[in-house]
Tab-separated table of C-alpha atoms in Angstrom:
chain	number	residue	atom	x	y	z
J	13	GLN	CA	10.865	-133.866	-165.165
J	14	VAL	CA	12.645	-132.467	-168.214
J	15	GLN	CA	11.184	-131.869	-171.649
J	16	LEU	CA	13.551	-131.608	-174.607
J	17	VAL	CA	12.765	-130.111	-178.014
J	18	GLU	CA	15.255	-130.357	-180.878
J	19	SER	CA	15.396	-128.030	-183.853
J	20	GLY	CA	17.726	-127.076	-186.683
J	21	GLY	CA	17.641	-130.170	-188.842
J	22	GLY	CA	17.210	-130.044	-192.588
J	23	LEU	CA	18.411	-131.076	-196.030
J	24	VAL	CA	21.938	-129.997	-196.915
J	25	GLN	CA	24.674	-130.971	-199.337
J	26	ALA	CA	27.865	-132.789	-198.441
J	27	GLY	CA	30.386	-130.373	-196.969
J	28	ASP	CA	27.747	-128.020	-195.578
J	29	SER	CA	27.144	-127.165	-191.934
J	30	LEU	CA	24.156	-127.284	-189.615
J	31	ARG	CA	23.629	-126.349	-186.002
J	32	LEU	CA	21.142	-128.330	-184.003
J	33	SER	CA	19.586	-126.908	-180.866
J	34	CYS	CA	17.932	-128.678	-177.972
J	35	ALA	CA	15.793	-126.525	-175.711
J	36	ALA	CA	15.112	-127.945	-172.282
J	37	SER	CA	12.471	-127.132	-169.741
J	38	GLY	CA	13.093	-127.475	-166.052
J	39	ARG	CA	15.114	-125.498	-163.595
J	40	THR	CA	17.694	-128.226	-163.079
J	41	PHE	CA	18.817	-128.483	-166.708
J	42	SER	CA	22.164	-126.913	-165.916
J	43	SER	CA	23.020	-129.775	-163.582
J	44	TYR	CA	22.357	-132.557	-166.099
J	45	ASN	CA	24.784	-134.264	-168.394
J	46	MET	CA	23.546	-133.942	-171.979
J	47	GLY	CA	24.042	-136.063	-175.047
J	48	TRP	CA	23.285	-136.199	-178.749
J	49	PHE	CA	22.476	-139.483	-180.469
J	50	ARG	CA	21.383	-140.331	-183.987
J	51	GLN	CA	19.507	-143.114	-185.667
J	52	ALA	CA	19.549	-143.925	-189.349
J	53	PRO	CA	16.866	-146.119	-190.960
J	54	GLY	CA	17.403	-149.764	-190.123
J	55	LYS	CA	20.186	-149.016	-187.680
J	56	GLU	CA	20.473	-148.793	-183.930
J	57	ARG	CA	20.603	-145.484	-182.136
J	58	GLU	CA	24.233	-144.439	-181.833
J	59	PHE	CA	26.149	-142.018	-179.695
J	60	VAL	CA	27.310	-138.771	-181.279
J	61	ALA	CA	28.474	-136.426	-178.514
J	62	ALA	CA	28.069	-135.673	-174.836
J	63	ILE	CA	28.763	-132.757	-172.539
J	64	TRP	CA	28.962	-132.982	-168.796
J	65	TRP	CA	27.667	-130.544	-166.270
J	66	PRO	CA	28.729	-127.750	-166.033
J	67	GLY	CA	30.237	-128.020	-169.523
J	68	SER	CA	33.940	-128.508	-169.147
J	69	SER	CA	34.092	-132.097	-170.414
J	70	THR	CA	32.989	-133.204	-173.865
J	71	TYR	CA	33.048	-136.561	-175.627
J	72	TYR	CA	32.615	-137.507	-179.264
J	73	ALA	CA	32.141	-140.557	-181.394
J	74	ASP	CA	35.162	-141.227	-183.560
J	75	SER	CA	33.040	-140.769	-186.672
J	76	VAL	CA	32.309	-137.114	-185.858
J	77	LYS	CA	35.418	-136.079	-183.958
J	78	GLY	CA	36.932	-132.949	-185.478
J	79	ARG	CA	33.744	-132.126	-187.401
J	80	PHE	CA	31.062	-131.793	-184.707
J	81	THR	CA	31.106	-129.647	-181.578
J	82	ILE	CA	28.749	-129.945	-178.631
J	83	SER	CA	28.176	-126.981	-176.355
J	84	ARG	CA	25.641	-125.740	-173.859
J	85	ASP	CA	24.255	-122.439	-172.651
J	86	ASN	CA	22.868	-123.076	-169.195
J	87	ALA	CA	21.380	-119.580	-169.007
J	88	LYS	CA	19.265	-120.415	-172.049
J	89	ASN	CA	18.622	-124.048	-171.069
J	90	THR	CA	19.929	-125.087	-174.462
J	91	VAL	CA	22.485	-127.545	-175.773
J	92	TYR	CA	23.864	-127.263	-179.295
J	93	LEU	CA	25.474	-129.540	-181.840
J	94	GLN	CA	27.476	-127.695	-184.475
J	95	MET	CA	27.997	-130.012	-187.421
J	96	ASN	CA	30.567	-129.104	-190.051
J	97	SER	CA	31.821	-130.920	-193.144
J	98	LEU	CA	28.696	-133.021	-193.231
J	99	LYS	CA	28.770	-136.329	-195.061
J	100	PRO	CA	25.961	-138.448	-196.517
J	101	GLU	CA	26.611	-141.015	-193.780
J	102	ASP	CA	25.615	-138.374	-191.214
J	103	THR	CA	22.041	-138.657	-192.451
J	104	ALA	CA	19.832	-139.674	-189.529
J	105	VAL	CA	17.301	-138.491	-187.004
J	106	TYR	CA	19.210	-136.675	-184.278
J	107	TYR	CA	18.045	-136.842	-180.678
J	108	CYS	CA	19.169	-134.964	-177.622
J	109	ALA	CA	19.022	-136.620	-174.240
J	110	ALA	CA	19.436	-135.654	-170.592
J	111	ASP	CA	21.079	-137.644	-167.824
J	112	PRO	CA	20.335	-136.435	-164.285
J	113	ASN	CA	22.420	-139.155	-162.680
J	114	TYR	CA	25.904	-138.338	-164.039
J	115	GLY	CA	26.376	-141.771	-165.533
J	116	ARG	CA	29.864	-142.668	-166.686
J	117	THR	CA	28.609	-144.548	-169.727
J	118	TRP	CA	27.731	-141.409	-171.666
J	119	TYR	CA	27.882	-143.371	-174.932
J	120	LEU	CA	24.982	-145.663	-174.069
J	121	PRO	CA	21.361	-144.613	-174.726
J	122	GLY	CA	20.245	-146.358	-171.538
J	123	THR	CA	22.238	-143.870	-169.479
J	124	TYR	CA	19.808	-141.076	-170.343
J	125	ASP	CA	16.411	-140.638	-168.734
J	126	TYR	CA	14.908	-137.949	-170.964
J	127	TRP	CA	14.730	-137.718	-174.749
J	128	GLY	CA	13.542	-135.257	-177.339
J	129	GLN	CA	11.383	-136.137	-180.320
J	130	GLY	CA	14.251	-135.907	-182.788
J	131	THR	CA	15.093	-133.757	-185.791
J	132	GLN	CA	15.881	-135.080	-189.270
J	133	VAL	CA	19.234	-134.349	-190.865
J	134	THR	CA	19.643	-135.352	-194.498
J	135	VAL	CA	22.943	-134.892	-196.316
J	136	SER	CA	22.936	-135.319	-200.069
J	137	SER	CA	26.042	-136.254	-202.040
């Protein structure tokens, strides 16, 4: 069992940066693939970024590529999402997720077994 707690969201202006953190419990965190998703009001949950165990492979949605960076610190049981050059369309609740099964479809929410409660990111124009 893994518990995930996101933090770092907030209200920022377009062009600003934020770093989200996702703290995980459980001794096997370092062996899980991790992902970030987001969900805006009235929209489906969408993939943002993923990082495979042990952290050498990363994947990004086209909409955030070049602006967002996912990373992990297995010693701290934490995964991060550095978000730069934020845009109003990045406004959403951001969720981190854990996949213990090394699924190849890292972009699908159904691949992940564990989810955090989400953190709100609001970008004003």
